[in-house]
mmCIF file of C-alpha atoms in Angstrom:
data_model
loop_
_atom_site.group_PDB
_atom_site.id
_atom_site.type_symbol
_atom_site.label_atom_id
_atom_site.label_comp_id
_atom_site.label_asym_id
_atom_site.label_seq_id
_atom_site.Cartn_x
_atom_site.Cartn_y
_atom_site.Cartn_z
ATOM 1 C CA MET B 762 -36.746 60.703 -36.649
ATOM 2 C CA THR B 763 -38.360 57.729 -34.315
ATOM 3 C CA LEU B 764 -41.445 56.884 -35.116
ATOM 4 C CA GLN B 765 -44.104 56.755 -32.672
ATOM 5 C CA ALA B 766 -45.895 53.251 -32.161
ATOM 6 C CA PRO B 767 -48.980 53.196 -33.802
ATOM 7 C CA VAL B 768 -52.015 53.731 -32.062
ATOM 8 C CA ARG B 769 -54.186 50.215 -31.224
ATOM 9 C CA TYR B 770 -57.589 50.078 -32.320
ATOM 10 C CA SER B 771 -60.505 50.163 -30.306
ATOM 11 C CA PRO B 772 -64.200 50.929 -30.531
ATOM 12 C CA ASP B 773 -64.043 54.342 -28.714
ATOM 13 C CA VAL B 774 -61.570 55.876 -31.702
ATOM 14 C CA GLU B 775 -65.000 56.623 -33.195
ATOM 15 C CA GLN B 776 -67.542 59.179 -32.060
ATOM 16 C CA VAL B 777 -70.847 58.569 -33.896
ATOM 17 C CA LYS B 778 -73.000 61.835 -34.038
ATOM 18 C CA ALA B 779 -76.920 61.767 -32.883
ATOM 19 C CA ASP B 780 -78.032 62.780 -36.046
ATOM 20 C CA GLU B 781 -76.289 60.652 -38.784
ATOM 21 C CA GLY B 782 -79.145 58.570 -39.712
ATOM 22 C CA VAL B 783 -81.047 61.325 -41.044
ATOM 23 C CA THR B 784 -77.963 62.522 -42.830
ATOM 24 C CA ILE B 785 -77.680 59.130 -44.191
ATOM 25 C CA ASP B 786 -81.223 59.307 -45.578
ATOM 26 C CA GLN B 787 -80.607 62.642 -47.259
ATOM 27 C CA LEU B 788 -77.682 61.066 -48.709
ATOM 28 C CA ASN B 789 -79.768 58.056 -50.248
ATOM 29 C CA GLN B 790 -82.453 60.718 -51.558
ATOM 30 C CA THR B 791 -79.472 62.896 -53.246
ATOM 31 C CA PHE B 792 -78.157 59.802 -54.770
ATOM 32 C CA ASP B 793 -81.526 58.588 -56.193
ATOM 33 C CA LYS B 794 -81.596 62.253 -57.916
ATOM 34 C CA ILE B 795 -78.665 61.484 -59.515
ATOM 35 C CA LEU B 796 -79.324 58.016 -60.665
ATOM 36 C CA GLN B 797 -82.827 58.321 -61.802
ATOM 37 C CA THR B 798 -81.635 61.373 -63.871
ATOM 38 C CA VAL B 799 -79.138 59.525 -65.654
ATOM 39 C CA ALA B 800 -81.179 56.272 -65.943
ATOM 40 C CA GLU B 801 -84.197 58.246 -67.276
ATOM 41 C CA ASP B 802 -82.085 60.194 -69.862
ATOM 42 C CA SER B 803 -79.786 57.481 -71.064
ATOM 43 C CA GLY B 804 -81.952 53.931 -70.707
ATOM 44 C CA HIS B 805 -79.382 52.345 -68.360
ATOM 45 C CA ALA B 806 -78.672 52.572 -64.728
ATOM 46 C CA VAL B 807 -74.898 53.256 -63.803
ATOM 47 C CA ARG B 808 -73.477 54.004 -60.462
ATOM 48 C CA SER B 809 -74.212 56.986 -58.338
ATOM 49 C CA VAL B 810 -70.896 58.133 -58.139
ATOM 50 C CA HIS B 811 -67.657 57.238 -60.628
ATOM 51 C CA ALA B 812 -70.437 56.355 -62.888
ATOM 52 C CA LYS B 813 -67.919 56.129 -66.066
ATOM 53 C CA SER B 814 -65.208 53.398 -66.233
ATOM 54 C CA HIS B 815 -61.702 53.772 -68.201
ATOM 55 C CA GLY B 816 -60.519 50.416 -67.558
ATOM 56 C CA ILE B 817 -61.411 46.568 -65.898
ATOM 57 C CA LEU B 818 -58.039 45.139 -65.103
ATOM 58 C CA GLU B 819 -57.699 41.607 -63.657
ATOM 59 C CA GLY B 820 -54.246 40.446 -62.093
ATOM 60 C CA GLU B 821 -52.800 39.577 -58.325
ATOM 61 C CA LEU B 822 -52.159 40.626 -55.335
ATOM 62 C CA ARG B 823 -48.910 39.085 -53.792
ATOM 63 C CA ILE B 824 -48.965 39.703 -50.465
ATOM 64 C CA ASP B 825 -45.209 39.888 -48.712
ATOM 65 C CA GLY B 826 -43.778 37.329 -46.366
ATOM 66 C CA GLY B 827 -42.178 38.589 -43.331
ATOM 67 C CA LEU B 828 -44.147 41.715 -42.292
ATOM 68 C CA PRO B 829 -43.403 43.066 -38.716
ATOM 69 C CA ALA B 830 -46.269 42.168 -36.557
ATOM 70 C CA GLU B 831 -47.768 45.832 -36.969
ATOM 71 C CA LEU B 832 -48.396 44.732 -40.547
ATOM 72 C CA ALA B 833 -49.049 41.626 -40.500
ATOM 73 C CA GLN B 834 -52.802 42.422 -39.852
ATOM 74 C CA GLY B 835 -56.318 41.153 -41.279
ATOM 75 C CA LEU B 836 -55.884 40.102 -45.080
ATOM 76 C CA PHE B 837 -52.236 41.023 -44.951
ATOM 77 C CA ALA B 838 -51.538 38.615 -41.624
ATOM 78 C CA ARG B 839 -50.144 35.838 -44.198
ATOM 79 C CA PRO B 840 -48.374 35.920 -47.413
ATOM 80 C CA GLY B 841 -49.891 34.645 -50.459
ATOM 81 C CA THR B 842 -51.552 35.453 -53.619
ATOM 82 C CA HIS B 843 -55.323 36.678 -54.478
ATOM 83 C CA ARG B 844 -56.929 37.355 -57.724
ATOM 84 C CA VAL B 845 -57.898 40.526 -57.904
ATOM 85 C CA TYR B 846 -60.281 43.377 -60.349
ATOM 86 C CA MET B 847 -59.667 46.520 -60.433
ATOM 87 C CA ARG B 848 -61.682 49.683 -61.908
ATOM 88 C CA LEU B 849 -60.119 52.537 -63.042
ATOM 89 C CA SER B 850 -63.036 55.446 -63.240
ATOM 90 C CA THR B 851 -63.630 59.141 -62.998
ATOM 91 C CA ASN B 852 -65.830 60.233 -60.053
ATOM 92 C CA ALA B 853 -69.144 62.055 -61.588
ATOM 93 C CA GLY B 854 -72.246 60.257 -61.122
ATOM 94 C CA ASP B 855 -73.267 60.537 -65.214
ATOM 95 C CA ILE B 856 -71.076 59.351 -68.107
ATOM 96 C CA LEU B 857 -69.560 62.445 -69.148
ATOM 97 C CA PRO B 858 -67.103 63.080 -72.308
ATOM 98 C CA ASP B 859 -63.353 62.846 -71.107
ATOM 99 C CA ALA B 860 -62.936 66.546 -71.987
ATOM 100 C CA VAL B 861 -64.691 67.085 -68.334
ATOM 101 C CA SER B 862 -61.721 66.501 -66.459
ATOM 102 C CA LEU B 863 -62.374 65.224 -62.906
ATOM 103 C CA PRO B 864 -60.299 63.385 -59.984
ATOM 104 C CA ARG B 865 -59.743 59.821 -61.036
ATOM 105 C CA GLY B 866 -60.939 56.565 -59.012
ATOM 106 C CA LEU B 867 -59.419 52.935 -58.506
ATOM 107 C CA ALA B 868 -61.460 50.481 -57.098
ATOM 108 C CA LEU B 869 -59.864 46.944 -56.001
ATOM 109 C CA LYS B 870 -61.855 43.643 -55.613
ATOM 110 C CA VAL B 871 -59.426 41.156 -53.685
ATOM 111 C CA LEU B 872 -60.624 37.566 -54.040
ATOM 112 C CA ASP B 873 -61.262 34.402 -52.050
ATOM 113 C CA VAL B 874 -60.287 36.133 -48.445
ATOM 114 C CA GLN B 875 -60.803 34.333 -45.694
ATOM 115 C CA GLY B 876 -61.735 35.421 -42.021
ATOM 116 C CA GLU B 877 -64.573 36.950 -40.247
ATOM 117 C CA ARG B 878 -66.929 39.502 -42.037
ATOM 118 C CA LEU B 879 -68.255 42.606 -41.506
ATOM 119 C CA ALA B 880 -71.964 42.663 -41.020
ATOM 120 C CA GLY B 881 -73.807 42.047 -44.033
ATOM 121 C CA ALA B 882 -70.965 41.521 -46.221
ATOM 122 C CA GLU B 883 -71.410 38.812 -48.891
ATOM 123 C CA GLY B 884 -68.920 36.696 -50.462
ATOM 124 C CA ALA B 885 -65.450 36.282 -49.777
ATOM 125 C CA THR B 886 -63.381 39.491 -51.030
ATOM 126 C CA GLN B 887 -62.253 42.437 -49.663
ATOM 127 C CA ASN B 888 -62.666 45.584 -51.219
ATOM 128 C CA PHE B 889 -60.933 48.924 -50.943
ATOM 129 C CA ILE B 890 -61.917 52.297 -52.696
ATOM 130 C CA MET B 891 -59.489 55.064 -54.030
ATOM 131 C CA VAL B 892 -58.794 58.292 -55.333
ATOM 132 C CA ASN B 893 -55.446 59.991 -56.826
ATOM 133 C CA GLY B 894 -55.729 62.758 -53.915
ATOM 134 C CA LYS B 895 -54.609 62.530 -50.116
ATOM 135 C CA VAL B 896 -57.553 64.304 -48.447
ATOM 136 C CA PHE B 897 -61.426 64.175 -48.488
ATOM 137 C CA GLN B 898 -63.376 67.251 -49.981
ATOM 138 C CA ALA B 899 -65.719 67.417 -47.010
ATOM 139 C CA PRO B 900 -64.756 66.946 -43.032
ATOM 140 C CA SER B 901 -68.273 65.374 -42.400
ATOM 141 C CA ALA B 902 -71.234 63.536 -44.254
ATOM 142 C CA GLU B 903 -73.169 66.332 -43.165
ATOM 143 C CA LYS B 904 -71.089 68.716 -45.465
ATOM 144 C CA PHE B 905 -70.523 66.129 -48.084
ATOM 145 C CA LEU B 906 -74.189 66.201 -48.557
ATOM 146 C CA GLY B 907 -74.325 69.768 -49.348
ATOM 147 C CA SER B 908 -71.519 68.793 -52.260
ATOM 148 C CA LEU B 909 -73.551 66.076 -53.420
ATOM 149 C CA LYS B 910 -76.600 68.005 -53.855
ATOM 150 C CA LEU B 911 -74.079 70.492 -56.262
ATOM 151 C CA LEU B 912 -73.369 67.696 -58.070
ATOM 152 C CA ALA B 913 -76.774 66.634 -57.912
ATOM 153 C CA GLY B 914 -77.943 69.633 -59.521
ATOM 154 C CA THR B 915 -75.595 69.442 -62.382
ATOM 155 C CA THR B 916 -75.986 65.633 -63.322
ATOM 156 C CA ASP B 917 -76.824 65.233 -67.165
ATOM 157 C CA ARG B 918 -77.318 68.749 -67.495
ATOM 158 C CA ALA B 919 -75.354 70.689 -70.701
ATOM 159 C CA GLU B 920 -72.436 68.707 -71.487
ATOM 160 C CA GLY B 921 -70.992 71.575 -73.668
ATOM 161 C CA LEU B 922 -71.402 73.653 -70.593
ATOM 162 C CA LYS B 923 -69.439 71.530 -68.587
ATOM 163 C CA ILE B 924 -66.733 70.912 -70.806
ATOM 164 C CA VAL B 925 -65.984 75.059 -70.839
ATOM 165 C CA ALA B 926 -66.280 74.800 -66.927
ATOM 166 C CA SER B 927 -64.031 72.001 -66.846
ATOM 167 C CA THR B 928 -61.397 74.032 -68.827
ATOM 168 C CA VAL B 929 -61.632 77.438 -66.391
ATOM 169 C CA LEU B 930 -61.649 75.402 -63.382
ATOM 170 C CA ARG B 931 -58.355 73.271 -64.661
ATOM 171 C CA GLY B 932 -56.812 76.875 -65.145
ATOM 172 C CA VAL B 933 -57.674 78.060 -61.783
ATOM 173 C CA ASN B 934 -56.493 74.882 -60.186
ATOM 174 C CA LYS B 935 -53.286 75.383 -62.042
ATOM 175 C CA ALA B 936 -52.666 79.114 -60.783
ATOM 176 C CA LEU B 937 -53.572 77.837 -57.429
ATOM 177 C CA GLN B 938 -50.886 74.987 -57.666
ATOM 178 C CA ALA B 939 -48.223 77.239 -58.720
ATOM 179 C CA VAL B 940 -48.411 79.252 -55.435
ATOM 180 C CA GLY B 941 -48.738 75.931 -53.707
ATOM 181 C CA VAL B 942 -52.079 75.585 -52.708
ATOM 182 C CA GLU B 943 -54.086 72.695 -54.112
ATOM 183 C CA SER B 944 -57.935 73.087 -54.013
ATOM 184 C CA THR B 945 -59.998 69.915 -53.580
ATOM 185 C CA THR B 946 -63.112 71.593 -54.310
ATOM 186 C CA LEU B 947 -62.297 72.866 -57.643
ATOM 187 C CA ALA B 948 -60.895 69.431 -58.618
ATOM 188 C CA SER B 949 -63.910 67.827 -57.704
ATOM 189 C CA LEU B 950 -66.214 69.900 -59.938
ATOM 190 C CA GLY B 951 -63.709 69.252 -62.743
ATOM 191 C CA GLY B 952 -60.992 71.293 -62.226
ATOM 192 C CA ALA B 953 -58.593 68.552 -61.965
ATOM 193 C CA PRO B 954 -55.609 67.730 -64.473
ATOM 194 C CA ASN B 955 -56.559 65.161 -67.536
ATOM 195 C CA VAL B 956 -54.111 62.831 -66.315
ATOM 196 C CA ASP B 957 -53.570 59.060 -67.334
ATOM 197 C CA PRO B 958 -54.792 56.913 -64.359
ATOM 198 C CA LEU B 959 -52.100 54.169 -65.057
ATOM 199 C CA GLY B 960 -49.768 56.680 -63.675
ATOM 200 C CA GLU B 961 -51.797 57.607 -60.725
ATOM 201 C CA THR B 962 -51.137 56.746 -57.003
ATOM 202 C CA TYR B 963 -54.513 56.369 -55.121
ATOM 203 C CA TYR B 964 -55.225 56.876 -51.474
ATOM 204 C CA SER B 965 -58.224 55.374 -49.644
ATOM 205 C CA VAL B 966 -58.627 59.228 -47.841
ATOM 206 C CA THR B 967 -60.756 57.777 -45.090
ATOM 207 C CA PRO B 968 -59.332 55.631 -42.219
ATOM 208 C CA PHE B 969 -59.857 52.014 -41.347
ATOM 209 C CA ARG B 970 -59.381 49.397 -38.645
ATOM 210 C CA TYR B 971 -56.280 47.538 -39.376
ATOM 211 C CA GLY B 972 -56.633 44.562 -37.420
ATOM 212 C CA ASP B 973 -55.026 45.732 -34.023
ATOM 213 C CA TYR B 974 -54.366 48.857 -35.311
ATOM 214 C CA ILE B 975 -55.671 52.045 -37.638
ATOM 215 C CA ALA B 976 -54.565 52.691 -41.106
ATOM 216 C CA LYS B 977 -55.197 54.223 -44.676
ATOM 217 C CA PHE B 978 -54.296 52.704 -47.725
ATOM 218 C CA SER B 979 -52.553 53.465 -50.631
ATOM 219 C CA VAL B 980 -51.935 51.717 -54.117
ATOM 220 C CA ALA B 981 -48.923 53.418 -55.920
ATOM 221 C CA PRO B 982 -47.351 52.624 -59.570
ATOM 222 C CA VAL B 983 -43.732 51.122 -59.471
ATOM 223 C CA ALA B 984 -43.256 49.470 -62.858
ATOM 224 C CA PRO B 985 -41.282 52.008 -65.086
ATOM 225 C CA ALA B 986 -43.480 51.517 -67.679
ATOM 226 C CA LEU B 987 -46.421 52.814 -65.460
ATOM 227 C CA THR B 988 -44.062 55.791 -63.257
ATOM 228 C CA ALA B 989 -43.164 56.833 -67.181
ATOM 229 C CA LEU B 990 -46.964 58.062 -67.421
ATOM 230 C CA THR B 991 -47.541 59.873 -63.932
ATOM 231 C CA GLY B 992 -48.873 63.524 -64.693
ATOM 232 C CA ASN B 993 -48.915 62.829 -68.256
ATOM 233 C CA GLU B 994 -52.315 64.599 -69.365
ATOM 234 C CA ILE B 995 -54.587 62.889 -72.232
ATOM 235 C CA ASP B 996 -55.621 65.378 -74.721
ATOM 236 C CA ALA B 997 -59.632 64.550 -74.994
ATOM 237 C CA SER B 998 -60.642 66.951 -77.306
ATOM 238 C CA GLY B 999 -63.261 65.449 -79.812
ATOM 239 C CA ARG B 1000 -62.508 61.796 -78.269
ATOM 240 C CA PRO B 1001 -65.207 61.229 -75.782
ATOM 241 C CA ASN B 1002 -63.803 58.194 -74.437
ATOM 242 C CA ALA B 1003 -59.998 59.414 -74.891
ATOM 243 C CA ILE B 1004 -58.880 57.887 -71.315
ATOM 244 C CA ARG B 1005 -60.869 54.376 -72.006
ATOM 245 C CA GLU B 1006 -58.937 54.576 -75.315
ATOM 246 C CA THR B 1007 -55.310 55.157 -74.067
ATOM 247 C CA VAL B 1008 -55.748 53.146 -71.309
ATOM 248 C CA GLN B 1009 -56.874 50.045 -73.513
ATOM 249 C CA SER B 1010 -53.561 50.863 -76.031
ATOM 250 C CA GLU B 1011 -51.049 51.346 -73.461
ATOM 251 C CA MET B 1012 -52.420 48.023 -71.429
ATOM 252 C CA ARG B 1013 -51.814 45.787 -74.400
ATOM 253 C CA GLY B 1014 -47.759 46.076 -73.948
ATOM 254 C CA ILE B 1015 -47.737 47.083 -70.459
ATOM 255 C CA GLU B 1016 -47.140 44.792 -67.018
ATOM 256 C CA GLY B 1017 -48.664 47.025 -64.519
ATOM 257 C CA VAL B 1018 -46.800 46.746 -60.915
ATOM 258 C CA TRP B 1019 -48.227 48.441 -57.741
ATOM 259 C CA GLU B 1020 -47.358 48.539 -54.425
ATOM 260 C CA PHE B 1021 -50.080 48.402 -51.795
ATOM 261 C CA ARG B 1022 -49.400 50.602 -49.060
ATOM 262 C CA VAL B 1023 -50.438 50.683 -45.627
ATOM 263 C CA GLN B 1024 -50.345 54.452 -43.221
ATOM 264 C CA LEU B 1025 -50.702 53.358 -39.784
ATOM 265 C CA CYS B 1026 -52.179 55.792 -37.361
ATOM 266 C CA ARG B 1027 -49.608 57.081 -34.655
ATOM 267 C CA ASP B 1028 -51.041 59.664 -33.631
ATOM 268 C CA LEU B 1029 -55.156 60.499 -32.940
ATOM 269 C CA GLU B 1030 -54.598 64.226 -32.886
ATOM 270 C CA ARG B 1031 -52.598 64.648 -35.681
ATOM 271 C CA GLN B 1032 -54.081 61.637 -37.760
ATOM 272 C CA PRO B 1033 -57.680 62.007 -36.979
ATOM 273 C CA VAL B 1034 -59.808 59.233 -37.802
ATOM 274 C CA GLU B 1035 -63.240 61.633 -37.872
ATOM 275 C CA ASP B 1036 -61.763 64.299 -39.978
ATOM 276 C CA PRO B 1037 -60.689 62.958 -43.580
ATOM 277 C CA THR B 1038 -60.011 66.461 -44.774
ATOM 278 C CA VAL B 1039 -56.639 66.093 -42.553
ATOM 279 C CA GLU B 1040 -53.891 64.853 -44.117
ATOM 280 C CA TRP B 1041 -51.676 62.186 -42.332
ATOM 281 C CA ASN B 1042 -48.080 63.862 -42.590
ATOM 282 C CA GLU B 1043 -46.175 60.815 -44.000
ATOM 283 C CA ALA B 1044 -43.222 62.142 -42.028
ATOM 284 C CA GLU B 1045 -44.781 61.384 -39.034
ATOM 285 C CA ALA B 1046 -47.007 58.204 -40.205
ATOM 286 C CA PRO B 1047 -45.409 56.723 -43.185
ATOM 287 C CA PHE B 1048 -46.702 54.327 -46.070
ATOM 288 C CA GLN B 1049 -45.117 51.100 -45.727
ATOM 289 C CA ARG B 1050 -45.432 48.132 -48.502
ATOM 290 C CA VAL B 1051 -47.275 45.278 -47.669
ATOM 291 C CA GLY B 1052 -47.520 43.497 -51.171
ATOM 292 C CA LEU B 1053 -47.175 43.889 -54.911
ATOM 293 C CA ILE B 1054 -50.424 44.078 -57.327
ATOM 294 C CA ILE B 1055 -49.236 42.571 -60.826
ATOM 295 C CA VAL B 1056 -51.450 43.349 -63.939
ATOM 296 C CA ARG B 1057 -49.998 41.725 -67.135
ATOM 297 C CA PRO B 1058 -50.390 43.021 -70.529
ATOM 298 C CA GLN B 1059 -54.429 42.502 -71.322
ATOM 299 C CA ASP B 1060 -57.656 44.137 -73.317
ATOM 300 C CA SER B 1061 -58.453 46.694 -70.619
ATOM 301 C CA TRP B 1062 -62.251 46.939 -72.175
ATOM 302 C CA ALA B 1063 -62.537 43.207 -72.920
ATOM 303 C CA PRO B 1064 -66.513 43.009 -73.205
ATOM 304 C CA SER B 1065 -66.561 39.644 -70.939
ATOM 305 C CA ARG B 1066 -64.989 41.218 -68.097
ATOM 306 C CA VAL B 1067 -66.731 44.761 -68.565
ATOM 307 C CA GLN B 1068 -69.737 42.971 -68.211
ATOM 308 C CA ALA B 1069 -68.700 40.695 -64.996
ATOM 309 C CA VAL B 1070 -67.229 43.679 -63.275
ATOM 310 C CA ASP B 1071 -68.583 46.804 -64.601
ATOM 311 C CA GLU B 1072 -72.335 45.703 -64.841
ATOM 312 C CA GLU B 1073 -72.559 42.553 -62.481
ATOM 313 C CA MET B 1074 -70.589 43.760 -59.319
ATOM 314 C CA ARG B 1075 -70.130 46.386 -56.698
ATOM 315 C CA PHE B 1076 -67.510 47.820 -54.891
ATOM 316 C CA SER B 1077 -67.990 48.966 -51.350
ATOM 317 C CA ILE B 1078 -65.953 49.576 -48.503
ATOM 318 C CA TRP B 1079 -68.157 47.708 -46.100
ATOM 319 C CA THR B 1080 -67.507 44.420 -48.315
ATOM 320 C CA GLY B 1081 -64.601 42.710 -46.526
ATOM 321 C CA LEU B 1082 -63.335 41.676 -43.214
ATOM 322 C CA ALA B 1083 -64.314 42.958 -39.648
ATOM 323 C CA ALA B 1084 -60.228 43.390 -39.207
ATOM 324 C CA HIS B 1085 -60.519 46.224 -41.664
ATOM 325 C CA GLN B 1086 -63.813 47.833 -40.645
ATOM 326 C CA PRO B 1087 -64.335 51.389 -42.146
ATOM 327 C CA LEU B 1088 -63.811 54.022 -39.803
ATOM 328 C CA GLY B 1089 -64.914 57.769 -39.374
ATOM 329 C CA ASN B 1090 -68.491 59.311 -40.253
ATOM 330 C CA ILE B 1091 -67.756 59.510 -43.788
ATOM 331 C CA ASN B 1092 -67.323 55.666 -44.168
ATOM 332 C CA ARG B 1093 -70.449 54.922 -41.717
ATOM 333 C CA ALA B 1094 -72.119 57.319 -44.166
ATOM 334 C CA ARG B 1095 -70.957 55.317 -47.385
ATOM 335 C CA ASN B 1096 -72.687 51.996 -46.471
ATOM 336 C CA ALA B 1097 -76.355 52.719 -47.101
ATOM 337 C CA PRO B 1098 -75.917 54.713 -50.098
ATOM 338 C CA TYR B 1099 -73.505 52.221 -51.618
ATOM 339 C CA LYS B 1100 -75.930 49.306 -51.310
ATOM 340 C CA HIS B 1101 -78.711 51.548 -52.218
ATOM 341 C CA SER B 1102 -76.972 52.579 -55.532
ATOM 342 C CA ALA B 1103 -76.136 48.645 -56.196
ATOM 343 C CA GLU B 1104 -80.056 48.187 -55.778
ATOM 344 C CA PHE B 1105 -81.131 50.588 -57.937
ATOM 345 C CA ARG B 1106 -78.893 49.674 -60.674
ATOM 346 C CA GLN B 1107 -80.061 45.915 -60.406
ATOM 347 C CA ARG B 1108 -83.535 46.732 -60.259
ATOM 348 C CA PHE B 1109 -83.656 49.709 -63.334
ATOM 349 C CA ASN B 1110 -81.115 47.092 -65.509
ATOM 350 C CA GLY B 1111 -82.760 43.854 -64.940
ATOM 351 C CA CYS B 1112 -79.093 42.249 -64.077
ATOM 352 C CA PRO B 1113 -78.184 40.944 -60.975
ATOM 353 C CA ILE B 1114 -75.381 42.218 -58.986
ATOM 354 C CA HIS B 1115 -73.333 40.045 -56.723
ATOM 355 C CA GLU B 1116 -69.780 38.943 -55.223
ATOM 356 C CA PRO B 1117 -67.740 36.903 -57.489
ATOM 357 C CA GLY B 1118 -68.990 33.162 -56.751
ATOM 358 C CA VAL B 1119 -72.080 34.476 -54.856
ATOM 359 C CA GLY B 1120 -75.538 34.176 -56.878
ATOM 360 C CA ARG B 1121 -74.796 32.452 -59.947
#
């Protein structure tokens, strides 16, 4: 199959709706409800989504040399090595026992990145935020707001009931998978398999500018020690931090290697920018490697790194290069709430949040 040439980026690939500002204000209000509820109950403010960390890793991103012109863009325009932080998480906005199984998240912060920055992007890092699923649960920010309100309504309520509900939802999702159906809605509500995050492949789900082009991103395990963990389910019965403990035990003896991959948009009709519920078919738009992430054996819950990354940093897709501008209404709607969440955490906890090398 001959691949179509990648679509060139231009501002008109986005269609901005007139009422997006209203939706973003309502997203901020809903995130506030989640943030306030959890902070008042626990005495400590956490992120409004992906609140619970399972591991904080430090490693390096090695950008491949000799990339073709269409892949040698933005951060990946020149070969080189950058320090990175990786935060493994679960997507709820409250700190739940691990028996409530939810989709996994990976936040990646690449340090010492040079180039024109996005408006308001502090520091010199490039952030990527991914989940272990290929599509987003809502086609628009407005629909996402509805899901978030449902999540906010269950935040910090009846942990035991959530564990039971998660078990039921997991069973329903497995039944659907058996007949070839994957329910992202059920997964987001607690029906995801309770998998080991080290074996998962992660996807940006939403599209981004990729220099002259448009792309989605992925991070996929390639070290045999990681791929051996793919699909492994963790028994969290009676162990509220089972995932964290499992990752910590495994990373003491694993050299983790992941590929960083790019999926170039080749047809705006079949790979739309504004609807992240549409999966970009990999036969028509394959993922291509542009670098390797290497993490040597380490304590994935080292107190100093947890404090520096989990408490004192924020991850935002709007922190980075103009060459990797987030695209589409879901991404546009993620800008203000991410900043809003970080400001709330900083204010409530009395702990400054800053980019590495900034604000020290």
